[in-house]
mmCIF file of C-alpha atoms in Angstrom:
data_model
loop_
_atom_site.group_PDB
_atom_site.id
_atom_site.type_symbol
_atom_site.label_atom_id
_atom_site.label_comp_id
_atom_site.label_asym_id
_atom_site.label_seq_id
_atom_site.Cartn_x
_atom_site.Cartn_y
_atom_site.Cartn_z
ATOM 1 C CA MET A 1 142.107 -45.404 12.076
ATOM 2 C CA ASN A 2 142.620 -47.555 15.433
ATOM 3 C CA ALA A 3 144.374 -50.211 13.468
ATOM 4 C CA ILE A 4 146.896 -47.752 12.375
ATOM 5 C CA LEU A 5 147.008 -46.561 15.662
ATOM 6 C CA HIS A 6 148.437 -49.933 17.671
ATOM 7 C CA SER A 7 149.903 -50.903 14.034
ATOM 8 C CA GLU A 8 154.139 -52.177 13.923
ATOM 9 C CA ILE A 9 154.853 -49.408 11.030
ATOM 10 C CA PHE A 10 152.744 -46.709 13.165
ATOM 11 C CA ILE A 11 155.182 -47.038 16.225
ATOM 12 C CA LEU A 12 157.934 -47.589 14.694
ATOM 13 C CA SER A 13 157.372 -44.192 13.263
ATOM 14 C CA LEU A 14 156.458 -42.613 15.116
ATOM 15 C CA THR A 15 159.240 -42.923 17.683
ATOM 16 C CA PHE A 16 161.087 -42.285 14.456
ATOM 17 C CA ALA A 17 159.993 -38.998 14.716
ATOM 18 C CA ALA A 18 159.823 -37.637 18.323
ATOM 19 C CA TYR A 19 164.100 -38.908 18.591
ATOM 20 C CA PHE A 20 163.858 -36.905 14.960
ATOM 21 C CA VAL A 21 162.722 -34.883 16.872
ATOM 22 C CA ALA A 22 163.740 -34.007 20.090
ATOM 23 C CA GLN A 23 167.233 -34.165 18.081
ATOM 24 C CA SER A 24 166.294 -31.286 16.140
ATOM 25 C CA LEU A 25 165.109 -29.144 19.110
ATOM 26 C CA GLN A 26 168.401 -29.971 21.006
ATOM 27 C CA ARG A 27 170.581 -28.891 17.777
ATOM 28 C CA LYS A 28 168.965 -25.775 17.804
ATOM 29 C CA THR A 29 168.414 -24.644 21.417
ATOM 30 C CA LYS A 30 171.627 -26.399 23.367
ATOM 31 C CA MET A 31 170.392 -26.703 26.130
ATOM 32 C CA LEU A 32 171.817 -29.790 27.965
ATOM 33 C CA PHE A 33 168.322 -30.671 29.664
ATOM 34 C CA LEU A 34 166.616 -30.751 26.064
ATOM 35 C CA ASN A 35 168.573 -34.720 25.983
ATOM 36 C CA PRO A 36 167.269 -36.507 23.020
ATOM 37 C CA VAL A 37 165.931 -39.878 25.077
ATOM 38 C CA LEU A 38 164.572 -37.910 27.520
ATOM 39 C CA VAL A 39 162.782 -35.899 25.110
ATOM 40 C CA ALA A 40 161.365 -38.668 22.406
ATOM 41 C CA ILE A 41 160.821 -40.408 25.500
ATOM 42 C CA VAL A 42 157.835 -37.755 27.115
ATOM 43 C CA LEU A 43 156.454 -37.168 23.815
ATOM 44 C CA ILE A 44 155.929 -41.042 23.453
ATOM 45 C CA ILE A 45 154.884 -41.301 26.823
ATOM 46 C CA GLY A 46 152.536 -37.783 25.750
ATOM 47 C CA PHE A 47 151.233 -39.328 22.461
ATOM 48 C CA LEU A 48 150.092 -42.603 23.857
ATOM 49 C CA THR A 49 148.296 -41.232 26.345
ATOM 50 C CA VAL A 50 146.251 -38.814 23.585
ATOM 51 C CA PHE A 51 145.651 -41.658 21.663
ATOM 52 C CA LYS A 52 144.903 -43.760 24.339
ATOM 53 C CA ILE A 53 147.583 -46.168 22.527
ATOM 54 C CA ASP A 54 147.864 -49.176 25.305
ATOM 55 C CA PHE A 55 151.115 -49.912 26.374
ATOM 56 C CA GLU A 56 151.555 -52.973 25.427
ATOM 57 C CA SER A 57 150.954 -52.095 21.954
ATOM 58 C CA TYR A 58 153.806 -49.633 21.839
ATOM 59 C CA LYS A 59 156.062 -52.197 23.434
ATOM 60 C CA GLN A 60 155.076 -54.966 20.637
ATOM 61 C CA GLY A 61 155.231 -52.305 17.827
ATOM 62 C CA SER A 62 158.935 -50.727 18.793
ATOM 63 C CA LYS A 63 160.507 -54.168 20.145
ATOM 64 C CA MET A 64 162.721 -54.495 17.541
ATOM 65 C CA ILE A 65 164.441 -50.567 17.935
ATOM 66 C CA GLU A 66 164.938 -52.244 21.820
ATOM 67 C CA PHE A 67 166.488 -55.850 20.178
ATOM 68 C CA LEU A 68 169.599 -53.021 19.002
ATOM 69 C CA LEU A 69 170.530 -52.641 22.858
ATOM 70 C CA LYS A 70 172.427 -55.807 23.498
ATOM 71 C CA PRO A 71 174.186 -55.905 19.679
ATOM 72 C CA ALA A 72 175.102 -51.916 20.863
ATOM 73 C CA ILE A 73 176.761 -53.469 23.699
ATOM 74 C CA ILE A 74 178.916 -55.829 21.731
ATOM 75 C CA ALA A 75 180.152 -53.223 19.363
ATOM 76 C CA LEU A 76 182.029 -51.248 22.177
ATOM 77 C CA GLY A 77 184.354 -54.208 22.289
ATOM 78 C CA VAL A 78 185.566 -51.896 19.016
ATOM 79 C CA PRO A 79 185.776 -48.674 21.121
ATOM 80 C CA LEU A 80 187.293 -50.187 24.051
ATOM 81 C CA TYR A 81 189.720 -52.420 21.647
ATOM 82 C CA GLN A 82 190.780 -48.798 20.317
ATOM 83 C CA GLN A 83 191.958 -47.665 24.001
ATOM 84 C CA LEU A 84 193.154 -51.258 24.562
ATOM 85 C CA GLY A 85 196.841 -49.668 24.257
ATOM 86 C CA LYS A 86 195.976 -46.622 26.414
ATOM 87 C CA ILE A 87 194.747 -48.989 28.982
ATOM 88 C CA LYS A 88 197.730 -51.437 29.802
ATOM 89 C CA LYS A 89 199.936 -48.928 30.017
ATOM 90 C CA GLN A 90 198.365 -47.297 32.572
ATOM 91 C CA ALA A 91 196.849 -50.935 33.401
ATOM 92 C CA ILE A 92 196.608 -51.030 37.494
ATOM 93 C CA PRO A 93 195.797 -46.851 38.171
ATOM 94 C CA ILE A 94 192.642 -47.413 36.053
ATOM 95 C CA ILE A 95 191.984 -50.630 37.271
ATOM 96 C CA VAL A 96 192.086 -49.908 40.665
ATOM 97 C CA SER A 97 190.073 -46.590 40.106
ATOM 98 C CA GLN A 98 187.572 -48.148 38.311
ATOM 99 C CA LEU A 99 187.373 -50.892 40.760
ATOM 100 C CA VAL A 100 187.031 -47.668 43.344
ATOM 101 C CA GLY A 101 184.457 -45.832 41.493
ATOM 102 C CA CYS A 102 182.459 -48.894 41.226
ATOM 103 C CA ILE A 103 182.103 -50.423 44.272
ATOM 104 C CA ALA A 104 181.570 -46.510 45.685
ATOM 105 C CA GLY A 105 179.153 -45.795 43.322
ATOM 106 C CA VAL A 106 176.738 -48.899 44.273
ATOM 107 C CA VAL A 107 177.001 -49.063 48.016
ATOM 108 C CA SER A 108 176.216 -44.945 47.498
ATOM 109 C CA VAL A 109 173.402 -44.939 45.922
ATOM 110 C CA VAL A 110 172.024 -48.181 47.711
ATOM 111 C CA LEU A 111 172.808 -47.408 51.351
ATOM 112 C CA ILE A 112 171.321 -43.294 50.641
ATOM 113 C CA ALA A 113 168.360 -44.786 48.995
ATOM 114 C CA LYS A 114 167.859 -47.112 51.965
ATOM 115 C CA LEU A 115 168.276 -44.706 54.941
ATOM 116 C CA MET A 116 165.856 -42.433 52.937
ATOM 117 C CA GLY A 117 163.779 -46.231 53.043
ATOM 118 C CA ALA A 118 163.331 -46.001 49.367
ATOM 119 C CA PRO A 119 161.793 -50.042 48.851
ATOM 120 C CA LYS A 120 164.043 -52.947 47.523
ATOM 121 C CA GLU A 121 163.045 -52.824 43.398
ATOM 122 C CA ILE A 122 163.694 -48.996 43.436
ATOM 123 C CA ILE A 123 166.837 -49.539 45.163
ATOM 124 C CA PHE A 124 167.971 -52.581 42.658
ATOM 125 C CA SER A 125 166.810 -50.167 40.210
ATOM 126 C CA ILE A 126 169.312 -46.937 40.683
ATOM 127 C CA ALA A 127 172.244 -49.330 42.355
ATOM 128 C CA PRO A 128 173.905 -49.283 38.611
ATOM 129 C CA LYS A 129 173.013 -45.840 37.849
ATOM 130 C CA SER A 130 176.234 -44.432 37.269
ATOM 131 C CA VAL A 131 176.740 -46.979 34.157
ATOM 132 C CA THR A 132 176.326 -46.492 30.149
ATOM 133 C CA THR A 133 172.621 -47.319 30.117
ATOM 134 C CA PRO A 134 172.425 -50.534 28.063
ATOM 135 C CA ILE A 135 174.482 -51.596 30.479
ATOM 136 C CA ALA A 136 172.933 -50.746 33.807
ATOM 137 C CA MET A 137 169.070 -51.849 31.995
ATOM 138 C CA GLU A 138 170.936 -55.257 31.798
ATOM 139 C CA VAL A 139 172.106 -55.498 35.674
ATOM 140 C CA SER A 140 169.137 -53.611 36.690
ATOM 141 C CA LYS A 141 167.007 -56.641 35.192
ATOM 142 C CA THR A 142 169.751 -59.256 36.367
ATOM 143 C CA LEU A 143 169.359 -57.516 40.354
ATOM 144 C CA GLY A 144 165.641 -57.749 40.265
ATOM 145 C CA GLY A 145 164.839 -53.795 39.249
ATOM 146 C CA ILE A 146 162.722 -51.892 36.808
ATOM 147 C CA PRO A 147 164.901 -51.239 34.109
ATOM 148 C CA PRO A 148 162.735 -48.176 32.779
ATOM 149 C CA LEU A 149 163.519 -46.647 36.422
ATOM 150 C CA THR A 150 166.975 -46.918 35.646
ATOM 151 C CA ALA A 151 167.230 -46.232 32.193
ATOM 152 C CA SER A 152 165.725 -42.362 33.370
ATOM 153 C CA VAL A 153 167.854 -42.154 36.487
ATOM 154 C CA VAL A 154 171.365 -43.532 34.737
ATOM 155 C CA VAL A 155 169.898 -40.368 31.695
ATOM 156 C CA LEU A 156 169.272 -38.080 33.947
ATOM 157 C CA PHE A 157 172.286 -38.098 36.398
ATOM 158 C CA GLY A 158 174.364 -38.995 33.156
ATOM 159 C CA ILE A 159 173.107 -35.380 31.652
ATOM 160 C CA ILE A 160 174.299 -33.939 35.885
ATOM 161 C CA GLY A 161 176.853 -35.168 35.793
ATOM 162 C CA SER A 162 177.718 -34.375 33.054
ATOM 163 C CA ILE A 163 177.571 -30.351 33.202
ATOM 164 C CA PHE A 164 178.543 -30.339 37.058
ATOM 165 C CA GLY A 165 181.322 -32.880 36.956
ATOM 166 C CA TYR A 166 184.121 -30.924 36.513
ATOM 167 C CA GLU A 167 182.528 -29.053 39.289
ATOM 168 C CA ILE A 168 182.678 -31.492 41.726
ATOM 169 C CA MET A 169 185.501 -31.747 40.402
ATOM 170 C CA LYS A 170 187.501 -29.444 40.518
ATOM 171 C CA ILE A 171 185.834 -28.196 44.315
ATOM 172 C CA SER A 172 187.229 -31.969 45.260
ATOM 173 C CA ARG A 173 190.690 -31.218 43.891
ATOM 174 C CA ILE A 174 191.350 -33.418 41.619
ATOM 175 C CA LYS A 175 194.094 -31.898 39.103
ATOM 176 C CA SER A 176 195.039 -34.680 37.255
ATOM 177 C CA THR A 177 193.794 -34.076 34.310
ATOM 178 C CA ILE A 178 193.323 -37.960 33.036
ATOM 179 C CA ALA A 179 191.842 -38.822 36.464
ATOM 180 C CA GLN A 180 189.492 -35.952 35.740
ATOM 181 C CA GLY A 181 188.616 -37.329 31.752
ATOM 182 C CA ILE A 182 188.378 -41.143 33.317
ATOM 183 C CA SER A 183 186.428 -39.970 36.039
ATOM 184 C CA MET A 184 183.768 -37.905 33.178
ATOM 185 C CA GLY A 185 183.455 -41.366 31.842
ATOM 186 C CA THR A 186 183.109 -43.803 35.500
ATOM 187 C CA ALA A 187 180.096 -41.322 37.013
ATOM 188 C CA ALA A 188 178.605 -39.694 33.770
ATOM 189 C CA HIS A 189 179.232 -42.590 31.384
ATOM 190 C CA VAL A 190 177.857 -41.094 27.930
ATOM 191 C CA LEU A 191 177.424 -37.947 28.589
ATOM 192 C CA GLY A 192 180.117 -37.310 29.915
ATOM 193 C CA ALA A 193 182.748 -38.672 27.251
ATOM 194 C CA SER A 194 180.462 -36.757 25.271
ATOM 195 C CA LYS A 195 181.155 -33.297 27.084
ATOM 196 C CA SER A 196 185.025 -34.387 27.432
ATOM 197 C CA MET A 197 184.382 -34.944 23.345
ATOM 198 C CA GLU A 198 183.724 -31.460 23.272
ATOM 199 C CA ILE A 199 186.899 -30.110 25.663
ATOM 200 C CA SER A 200 189.175 -32.932 23.142
ATOM 201 C CA GLY A 201 189.363 -35.578 21.679
ATOM 202 C CA ASN A 202 192.292 -36.761 24.314
ATOM 203 C CA PHE A 203 189.811 -36.123 27.328
ATOM 204 C CA GLY A 204 186.920 -37.918 25.477
ATOM 205 C CA ALA A 205 188.978 -41.336 24.689
ATOM 206 C CA LEU A 206 190.110 -41.131 28.517
ATOM 207 C CA SER A 207 186.676 -40.773 29.416
ATOM 208 C CA SER A 208 185.511 -43.948 27.303
ATOM 209 C CA ILE A 209 187.710 -46.051 28.828
ATOM 210 C CA GLY A 210 186.091 -45.223 32.238
ATOM 211 C CA LEU A 211 182.680 -45.683 31.246
ATOM 212 C CA ILE A 212 183.559 -48.855 30.075
ATOM 213 C CA VAL A 213 185.932 -50.449 32.660
ATOM 214 C CA ASN A 214 183.764 -49.260 35.054
ATOM 215 C CA GLY A 215 180.636 -50.441 33.037
ATOM 216 C CA ILE A 216 182.200 -54.446 32.497
ATOM 217 C CA PHE A 217 182.892 -53.727 36.405
ATOM 218 C CA THR A 218 179.069 -53.244 38.241
ATOM 219 C CA ALA A 219 178.280 -55.801 35.636
ATOM 220 C CA PHE A 220 180.219 -57.799 37.094
ATOM 221 C CA LEU A 221 181.023 -57.029 40.953
ATOM 222 C CA ALA A 222 176.548 -55.460 41.276
ATOM 223 C CA PRO A 223 175.532 -58.636 42.311
ATOM 224 C CA TYR A 224 178.196 -59.622 44.430
ATOM 225 C CA ILE A 225 178.232 -56.454 46.204
ATOM 226 C CA ILE A 226 174.018 -56.151 46.215
ATOM 227 C CA SER A 227 174.231 -59.589 48.108
ATOM 228 C CA PHE A 228 177.319 -58.860 50.205
ATOM 229 C CA LEU A 229 175.404 -55.803 51.483
ATOM 230 C CA GLY A 230 172.356 -58.242 52.439
ATOM 231 C CA ILE A 231 174.450 -59.602 55.087
ATOM 232 C CA TRP A 232 173.625 -56.164 57.349
ATOM 233 C CA ILE A 233 171.438 -54.681 55.397
ATOM 234 C CA ASP A 234 166.884 -56.792 54.791
ATOM 235 C CA PHE A 235 166.068 -54.933 51.184
ATOM 236 C CA MET B 1 176.537 -60.041 6.260
ATOM 237 C CA LYS B 2 179.740 -61.079 7.291
ATOM 238 C CA GLN B 3 179.807 -57.941 9.656
ATOM 239 C CA VAL B 4 175.971 -59.095 11.145
ATOM 240 C CA VAL B 5 177.246 -62.881 11.433
ATOM 241 C CA ILE B 6 179.844 -61.266 14.042
ATOM 242 C CA ILE B 7 178.152 -59.243 16.127
ATOM 243 C CA MET B 8 175.382 -62.072 16.669
ATOM 244 C CA GLY B 9 177.764 -64.728 16.683
ATOM 245 C CA CYS B 10 179.167 -62.256 20.250
ATOM 246 C CA LEU B 11 175.712 -62.481 21.755
ATOM 247 C CA LEU B 12 174.880 -65.950 20.870
ATOM 248 C CA PHE B 13 178.223 -66.566 22.762
ATOM 249 C CA GLY B 14 177.247 -64.602 26.220
ATOM 250 C CA GLU B 15 174.006 -66.646 25.821
ATOM 251 C CA PHE B 16 175.509 -69.780 25.380
ATOM 252 C CA VAL B 17 178.100 -69.092 28.913
ATOM 253 C CA VAL B 18 175.375 -66.791 30.415
ATOM 254 C CA TYR B 19 172.922 -70.503 29.859
ATOM 255 C CA LEU B 20 176.166 -72.980 31.076
ATOM 256 C CA THR B 21 177.380 -71.177 33.948
ATOM 257 C CA GLY B 22 174.168 -69.256 35.666
ATOM 258 C CA ILE B 23 176.308 -66.773 36.329
ATOM 259 C CA LYS B 24 174.702 -63.087 37.019
ATOM 260 C CA MET B 25 175.823 -61.042 33.991
ATOM 261 C CA PRO B 26 174.366 -59.405 30.971
ATOM 262 C CA SER B 27 175.457 -61.443 27.977
ATOM 263 C CA SER B 28 175.902 -58.986 26.323
ATOM 264 C CA ILE B 29 179.035 -58.061 27.785
ATOM 265 C CA ILE B 30 180.618 -61.492 27.633
ATOM 266 C CA GLY B 31 180.159 -61.035 23.950
ATOM 267 C CA MET B 32 181.614 -57.538 24.291
ATOM 268 C CA LEU B 33 184.487 -58.633 25.669
ATOM 269 C CA LEU B 34 185.022 -62.125 22.978
ATOM 270 C CA LEU B 35 184.622 -59.209 20.114
ATOM 271 C CA THR B 36 187.723 -57.541 22.188
ATOM 272 C CA LEU B 37 189.857 -60.219 22.514
ATOM 273 C CA SER B 38 189.209 -61.536 18.891
ATOM 274 C CA LEU B 39 190.213 -57.943 17.850
ATOM 275 C CA GLU B 40 193.506 -58.440 20.398
ATOM 276 C CA MET B 41 194.333 -61.774 19.063
ATOM 277 C CA GLY B 42 193.946 -60.842 14.968
ATOM 278 C CA TRP B 43 190.813 -63.367 14.642
ATOM 279 C CA ILE B 44 188.750 -60.917 13.567
ATOM 280 C CA LYS B 45 190.734 -57.240 11.867
ATOM 281 C CA LEU B 46 188.995 -54.413 12.278
ATOM 282 C CA GLU B 47 187.600 -53.346 8.802
ATOM 283 C CA TRP B 48 185.066 -56.382 9.115
ATOM 284 C CA VAL B 49 183.403 -55.085 12.181
ATOM 285 C CA LYS B 50 183.936 -51.087 12.100
ATOM 286 C CA GLY B 51 181.279 -50.471 10.346
ATOM 287 C CA ILE B 52 178.709 -52.367 12.015
ATOM 288 C CA SER B 53 180.349 -50.730 14.917
ATOM 289 C CA ASN B 54 180.265 -47.040 14.148
ATOM 290 C CA PHE B 55 176.268 -47.297 13.217
ATOM 291 C CA LEU B 56 175.968 -49.383 16.542
ATOM 292 C CA THR B 57 176.776 -47.267 18.846
ATOM 293 C CA LYS B 58 177.058 -44.084 17.119
ATOM 294 C CA ASN B 59 173.133 -44.523 17.090
ATOM 295 C CA MET B 60 173.001 -46.123 20.305
ATOM 296 C CA ALA B 61 171.427 -43.601 22.492
ATOM 297 C CA PHE B 62 168.255 -44.122 19.864
ATOM 298 C CA PHE B 63 167.810 -48.027 21.007
ATOM 299 C CA PHE B 64 166.357 -47.381 24.630
ATOM 300 C CA VAL B 65 163.797 -45.076 24.204
ATOM 301 C CA PRO B 66 161.283 -47.686 23.683
ATOM 302 C CA PRO B 67 162.511 -49.257 26.879
ATOM 303 C CA GLY B 68 162.936 -45.785 28.012
ATOM 304 C CA VAL B 69 158.592 -45.499 27.502
ATOM 305 C CA ALA B 70 158.052 -47.777 30.257
ATOM 306 C CA ILE B 71 158.314 -45.259 32.369
ATOM 307 C CA MET B 72 154.596 -44.592 32.013
ATOM 308 C CA LEU B 73 154.308 -47.562 33.523
ATOM 309 C CA TYR B 74 155.965 -47.266 37.855
ATOM 310 C CA LEU B 75 154.537 -43.468 37.562
ATOM 311 C CA ASP B 76 153.180 -43.888 40.988
ATOM 312 C CA LEU B 77 156.334 -46.285 42.282
ATOM 313 C CA ILE B 78 158.691 -43.376 41.291
ATOM 314 C CA LYS B 79 156.593 -40.662 42.972
ATOM 315 C CA ALA B 80 155.962 -42.791 46.485
ATOM 316 C CA SER B 81 160.017 -43.064 46.474
ATOM 317 C CA PHE B 82 160.789 -39.230 44.427
ATOM 318 C CA TRP B 83 163.364 -37.866 47.054
ATOM 319 C CA PRO B 84 164.916 -41.250 47.853
ATOM 320 C CA ILE B 85 165.431 -41.331 44.356
ATOM 321 C CA ILE B 86 166.059 -38.064 43.910
ATOM 322 C CA VAL B 87 169.241 -37.728 47.245
ATOM 323 C CA ALA B 88 170.731 -41.347 46.658
ATOM 324 C CA SER B 89 170.986 -40.730 43.214
ATOM 325 C CA THR B 90 173.198 -37.331 43.451
ATOM 326 C CA LEU B 91 174.952 -37.832 45.976
ATOM 327 C CA GLY B 92 176.559 -40.917 44.676
ATOM 328 C CA THR B 93 176.900 -39.553 41.694
ATOM 329 C CA VAL B 94 179.306 -37.054 43.442
ATOM 330 C CA ILE B 95 180.525 -39.713 45.230
ATOM 331 C CA VAL B 96 181.525 -41.695 42.204
ATOM 332 C CA PHE B 97 183.247 -38.318 40.881
ATOM 333 C CA ALA B 98 185.345 -37.305 43.948
ATOM 334 C CA CYS B 99 186.773 -41.345 44.483
ATOM 335 C CA THR B 100 187.081 -41.865 40.904
ATOM 336 C CA GLY B 101 189.068 -38.969 40.928
ATOM 337 C CA TRP B 102 191.413 -39.485 43.999
ATOM 338 C CA THR B 103 192.040 -43.486 43.669
ATOM 339 C CA HIS B 104 193.746 -42.412 40.183
ATOM 340 C CA GLN B 105 195.446 -39.212 41.256
ATOM 341 C CA LEU B 106 197.447 -40.522 44.307
ATOM 342 C CA PHE B 107 198.437 -43.232 41.439
ATOM 343 C CA ILE B 108 200.463 -40.273 39.692
ATOM 344 C CA LYS B 109 201.318 -38.137 42.738
ATOM 345 C CA HIS B 110 202.929 -41.331 44.529
ATOM 346 C CA LYS B 111 204.544 -42.342 40.882
ATOM 347 C CA LYS B 112 205.516 -38.538 41.014
ATOM 348 C CA THR B 113 207.296 -38.727 43.913
ATOM 349 C CA PHE B 114 209.298 -42.267 43.254
ATOM 350 C CA LYS B 115 210.609 -40.748 39.912
ATOM 351 C CA LYS B 116 211.710 -37.128 42.116
ATOM 352 C CA ASN B 117 213.375 -39.456 44.341
ATOM 353 C CA LYS B 118 214.837 -40.852 42.144
ATOM 354 C CA PRO B 119 218.750 -40.703 41.643
ATOM 355 C CA SER B 120 219.489 -39.106 38.636
#
């Protein structure tokens, strides 16, 4: 029995099943907080703990799924290509606003976490938290953070951003619909984009621009922003 | 199969660039940019990669379940820094919304006043 529980086929099935259950749960309840990824992670951790399966076995077994993350980022090149016309038309506003958003995001998170006394591996883990999970995890790995922690924070705050994003922008008097759509993708990545998609396809497309462009900028700049901050801050 | 070869080729190219230049960047981002460039330049046709990229981007969320499970190894570390994580991320999210929105809006307003001032 133990051999089956630790086998690759069992671990893969467990992961698929947990995600399927989590997805149907959200479809039925329509509660944004029951994000399928978060729920699936909780279900799997619960199962591993109850049946005393160690994380190493799980990691070995689920390697095949995790491997697909990198090809998935490559595949984002297709929507980026499809939005290229829109991006070119508004090149300067988009590039500048994304640059500001990217720098503001990384710097604010790093400074606040440092002020509150977080250790450096935590700070580096949450530094890329505004960008989409696969990119954020890669950035976290490059910086020396803890990618799984990054993933959880990204998903959690993506959900929070997608729920309160339009409220935050109403309070901060961002009235331009283009600015709203793009910011949703910049600050709340895929989850923000899917929220925008509910409003209209146009909003969704704008958000996907924000999510991809901020992803690229953060991947490029985060290591440099961190080493720049390192001049003043002793991590 | 062609689709898989193109995607893997882009990834391999990204890995090579990172290996050769030592640049601090995820290889997948470099591969993604190569794919966009190839599509734009017409080296690759959209139909060649549309199916696989739809599949990958639609199911992207699922692929980060396994790495997310690794959080179970860091629960103590998270407990110790719970409030810094929550406060920094909450404020950070609000700041990103405000800064991106304001900056983008600034351009639009500027454009409008520019248009208004133009003699018509």
